[in-house]
CSV table of C-alpha atoms in Angstrom, one decimal:
chain,number,residue,atom,x,y,z
A,1,MET,CA,-24.3,83.4,-24.6
A,2,THR,CA,-23.5,82.4,-27.9
A,3,ILE,CA,-20.6,79.9,-29.1
A,4,SER,CA,-18.4,80.5,-31.9
A,5,ALA,CA,-18.5,78.3,-34.9
A,6,PRO,CA,-15.1,78.0,-34.7
A,7,HIS,CA,-15.1,77.0,-31.0
A,8,VAL,CA,-17.6,74.0,-31.8
A,9,PHE,CA,-16.1,72.6,-34.3
A,10,CYS,CA,-12.4,72.7,-32.9
A,11,ARG,CA,-14.1,71.3,-29.9
A,12,SER,CA,-15.2,67.9,-31.6
A,13,LEU,CA,-12.4,67.8,-33.7
A,14,ARG,CA,-10.1,67.5,-31.0
A,15,GLN,CA,-12.7,64.6,-29.4
A,16,LEU,CA,-12.1,63.2,-32.7
A,17,SER,CA,-8.1,63.5,-32.4
A,18,ALA,CA,-8.5,61.7,-29.3
A,19,MET,CA,-10.3,58.9,-30.8
A,20,LEU,CA,-8.2,58.7,-33.6
A,21,ASP,CA,-5.5,57.8,-30.5
A,22,LYS,CA,-7.2,55.0,-29.1
A,23,LEU,CA,-7.7,53.6,-32.7
A,24,ALA,CA,-3.6,54.0,-33.5
A,25,SER,CA,-3.1,50.5,-32.9
A,26,GLN,CA,-6.2,49.3,-35.1
A,27,PRO,CA,-5.5,50.4,-38.7
A,28,GLN,CA,-8.1,48.3,-40.3
A,29,ILE,CA,-10.9,50.4,-38.7
A,30,LEU,CA,-9.7,53.3,-41.6
A,31,THR,CA,-11.2,51.1,-44.1
A,32,ALA,CA,-14.1,49.4,-42.2
A,33,ARG,CA,-17.6,50.8,-43.4
A,34,LEU,CA,-21.6,50.1,-41.7
A,35,HIS,CA,-22.6,49.0,-45.0
A,36,PRO,CA,-21.5,48.5,-48.3
A,37,GLU,CA,-23.0,51.6,-49.5
A,38,MET,CA,-21.6,54.0,-47.1
A,39,LEU,CA,-18.4,55.6,-47.2
A,40,PRO,CA,-15.6,53.7,-44.6
A,41,PHE,CA,-13.9,55.4,-41.2
A,42,ALA,CA,-11.2,57.2,-42.8
A,43,SER,CA,-13.7,59.2,-45.5
A,44,GLN,CA,-16.0,59.8,-42.4
A,45,VAL,CA,-13.8,61.6,-40.9
A,46,ASN,CA,-12.4,63.5,-43.6
A,47,ALA,CA,-15.8,64.6,-44.5
A,48,ALA,CA,-16.5,66.1,-40.7
A,49,ILE,CA,-13.3,67.8,-40.9
A,50,SER,CA,-14.2,69.0,-44.6
A,51,PHE,CA,-17.6,69.9,-43.1
A,52,SER,CA,-16.1,72.4,-40.5
A,53,LEU,CA,-14.0,74.0,-42.8
A,54,ARG,CA,-16.6,74.5,-45.6
A,55,GLY,CA,-19.1,76.0,-42.6
A,56,CYS,CA,-16.5,78.3,-41.5
A,57,CYS,CA,-14.8,79.8,-44.1
A,58,PRO,CA,-17.9,81.0,-45.7
A,59,LEU,CA,-19.4,82.2,-42.6
A,60,ALA,CA,-15.9,84.0,-42.3
A,61,GLY,CA,-16.0,85.2,-45.8
A,62,LEU,CA,-13.0,83.4,-46.8
A,63,GLU,CA,-12.5,80.6,-49.5
A,64,VAL,CA,-13.4,77.1,-48.5
A,65,VAL,CA,-9.9,75.6,-47.9
A,66,SER,CA,-8.8,72.1,-47.5
A,67,PHE,CA,-5.7,70.3,-45.8
A,68,SER,CA,-6.8,66.9,-47.3
A,69,ASP,CA,-3.2,66.7,-48.8
A,70,ALA,CA,-2.0,66.2,-45.4
A,71,SER,CA,-0.2,62.8,-44.7
A,72,THR,CA,-2.5,61.7,-41.7
A,73,LEU,CA,-5.9,62.5,-40.3
A,74,GLN,CA,-4.4,63.8,-37.1
A,75,GLU,CA,-2.4,66.1,-39.0
A,76,GLN,CA,-5.3,67.0,-41.2
A,77,ILE,CA,-7.1,67.6,-37.7
A,78,ALA,CA,-4.3,69.6,-36.6
A,79,GLN,CA,-4.2,71.7,-39.3
A,80,THR,CA,-8.0,72.4,-39.5
A,81,ILE,CA,-8.0,73.1,-35.9
A,82,ALA,CA,-5.2,76.2,-36.4
A,83,TYR,CA,-6.5,77.2,-39.2
A,84,LEU,CA,-10.0,77.6,-37.6
A,85,ALA,CA,-8.7,78.9,-34.6
A,86,ALA,CA,-6.9,81.3,-36.2
A,87,ILE,CA,-10.0,83.2,-37.6
A,88,PRO,CA,-10.8,86.7,-36.1
A,89,ALA,CA,-13.8,86.3,-34.7
A,90,GLN,CA,-15.3,89.8,-36.1
A,91,ARG,CA,-15.1,87.7,-39.3
A,92,PHE,CA,-18.2,85.8,-38.3
A,93,ASP,CA,-20.0,89.0,-37.4
A,94,GLY,CA,-21.6,89.4,-40.8
A,95,ARG,CA,-25.2,90.0,-41.3
A,96,PRO,CA,-27.5,86.9,-40.6
A,97,ASP,CA,-29.3,86.9,-43.8
A,98,ARG,CA,-26.2,87.0,-46.0
A,99,LEU,CA,-26.3,83.8,-48.4
A,100,CYS,CA,-23.5,81.0,-48.3
A,101,LEU,CA,-23.0,78.6,-50.7
A,102,ASP,CA,-22.4,74.8,-51.1
A,103,ARG,CA,-22.7,71.9,-53.3
A,104,ALA,CA,-24.9,68.9,-51.2
A,105,GLY,CA,-24.8,65.7,-53.2
A,106,PHE,CA,-26.0,67.1,-56.8
A,107,ALA,CA,-27.7,70.3,-55.2
A,108,ASP,CA,-26.1,73.6,-55.5
A,109,ILE,CA,-27.2,75.2,-52.4
A,110,ALA,CA,-27.5,79.0,-51.3
A,111,LEU,CA,-28.9,79.4,-47.5
A,112,PRO,CA,-29.1,82.5,-45.2
A,113,ALA,CA,-25.8,82.4,-42.9
A,114,ASP,CA,-28.1,81.2,-40.0
A,115,GLU,CA,-29.6,78.5,-41.6
A,116,PHE,CA,-26.3,77.6,-43.6
A,117,LEU,CA,-25.0,76.4,-40.0
A,118,HIS,CA,-27.7,75.4,-37.8
A,119,LEU,CA,-29.8,73.3,-40.5
A,120,TYR,CA,-26.8,71.8,-43.4
A,121,ILE,CA,-23.3,72.6,-41.7
A,122,LEU,CA,-23.5,71.4,-38.3
A,123,PRO,CA,-25.9,68.4,-39.1
A,124,ASN,CA,-23.6,67.3,-41.3
A,125,PHE,CA,-20.8,67.8,-39.7
A,126,TYR,CA,-21.8,65.6,-36.9
A,127,PHE,CA,-23.1,62.9,-38.7
A,128,HIS,CA,-20.1,62.3,-40.3
A,129,PHE,CA,-18.4,62.4,-37.2
A,130,SER,CA,-21.1,60.3,-35.7
A,131,MET,CA,-20.8,57.5,-38.3
A,132,ALA,CA,-16.4,57.5,-38.0
A,133,TYR,CA,-17.7,56.5,-34.0
A,134,ALA,CA,-20.1,54.1,-35.3
A,135,ILE,CA,-18.0,52.7,-37.6
A,136,ALA,CA,-14.8,52.4,-34.6
A,137,ARG,CA,-17.6,50.9,-32.1
A,138,SER,CA,-18.7,48.3,-34.7
A,139,CYS,CA,-15.1,47.4,-35.0
A,140,GLY,CA,-14.5,46.8,-31.0
A,141,ALA,CA,-13.0,49.9,-30.8
A,142,PRO,CA,-12.4,50.8,-26.8
A,143,ILE,CA,-14.4,54.1,-27.2
A,144,GLY,CA,-17.5,55.1,-25.5
A,145,LYS,CA,-19.9,58.1,-25.3
A,146,GLY,CA,-17.5,60.1,-23.0
A,147,ASP,CA,-15.1,59.9,-26.3
A,148,PHE,CA,-17.5,61.6,-28.7
A,149,ASP,CA,-18.7,64.2,-26.5
A,150,GLY,CA,-16.1,64.7,-23.7
A,151,TYR,CA,-18.3,64.9,-21.2
A,152,HIS,CA,-19.7,61.8,-20.5
A,153,LEU,CA,-18.5,59.5,-18.0
A,154,TYR,CA,-19.0,55.6,-17.2
A,155,ALA,CA,-16.7,53.1,-14.6
A,156,PRO,CA,-14.9,50.5,-16.8
A,157,GLY,CA,-16.9,47.7,-17.6
A,158,PHE,CA,-20.2,49.4,-17.8
A,159,SER,CA,-23.0,48.7,-19.7
A,160,PHE,CA,-27.0,49.9,-19.8
A,161,GLU,CA,-27.4,46.5,-21.7
A,162,LYS,CA,-25.7,44.2,-18.1
A,163,PRO,CA,-28.7,43.6,-15.7
A,164,GLY,CA,-27.7,44.2,-11.9
A,165,LEU,CA,-25.4,47.4,-12.8
A,166,ALA,CA,-26.3,50.6,-11.3
A,167,GLN,CA,-27.4,52.9,-13.5
A,168,PRO,CA,-26.1,56.5,-13.9
A,169,VAL,CA,-28.7,59.3,-13.0
């Protein structure tokens, strides 16, 4: 069974949106960063959103769009989800060896569609999503692994680091 690229991105963007809801009372996180030479939280979120569009648009044979002019990150996510969800599934049925173009830092890349998605776009999307999560956690945000993947569930106060607590299976 194959899951479509827009579905994967929309699901993860919804998780990111839910995390942003939990961070609304901590606006200082928007400018926080893990390291002085790394992008801050808001830029990590923007990069994740961008990679979803930079991936899906070429795979669907469309020009890459951007919603970076939205007034908030939540609005940018909502517009991106709406756009990706509206792309007809048959737009992604092109030849798997067709070349998709992008720019990776200072390098121009041209990769076959499957490699483009699986070896370039998805790793970069999840890198930036993970960095946003890590920044929020490092700032003490009340989020956990379940907020990232939407599946994990732990009891309140659970910690792998606290001895004596029952471990999940």
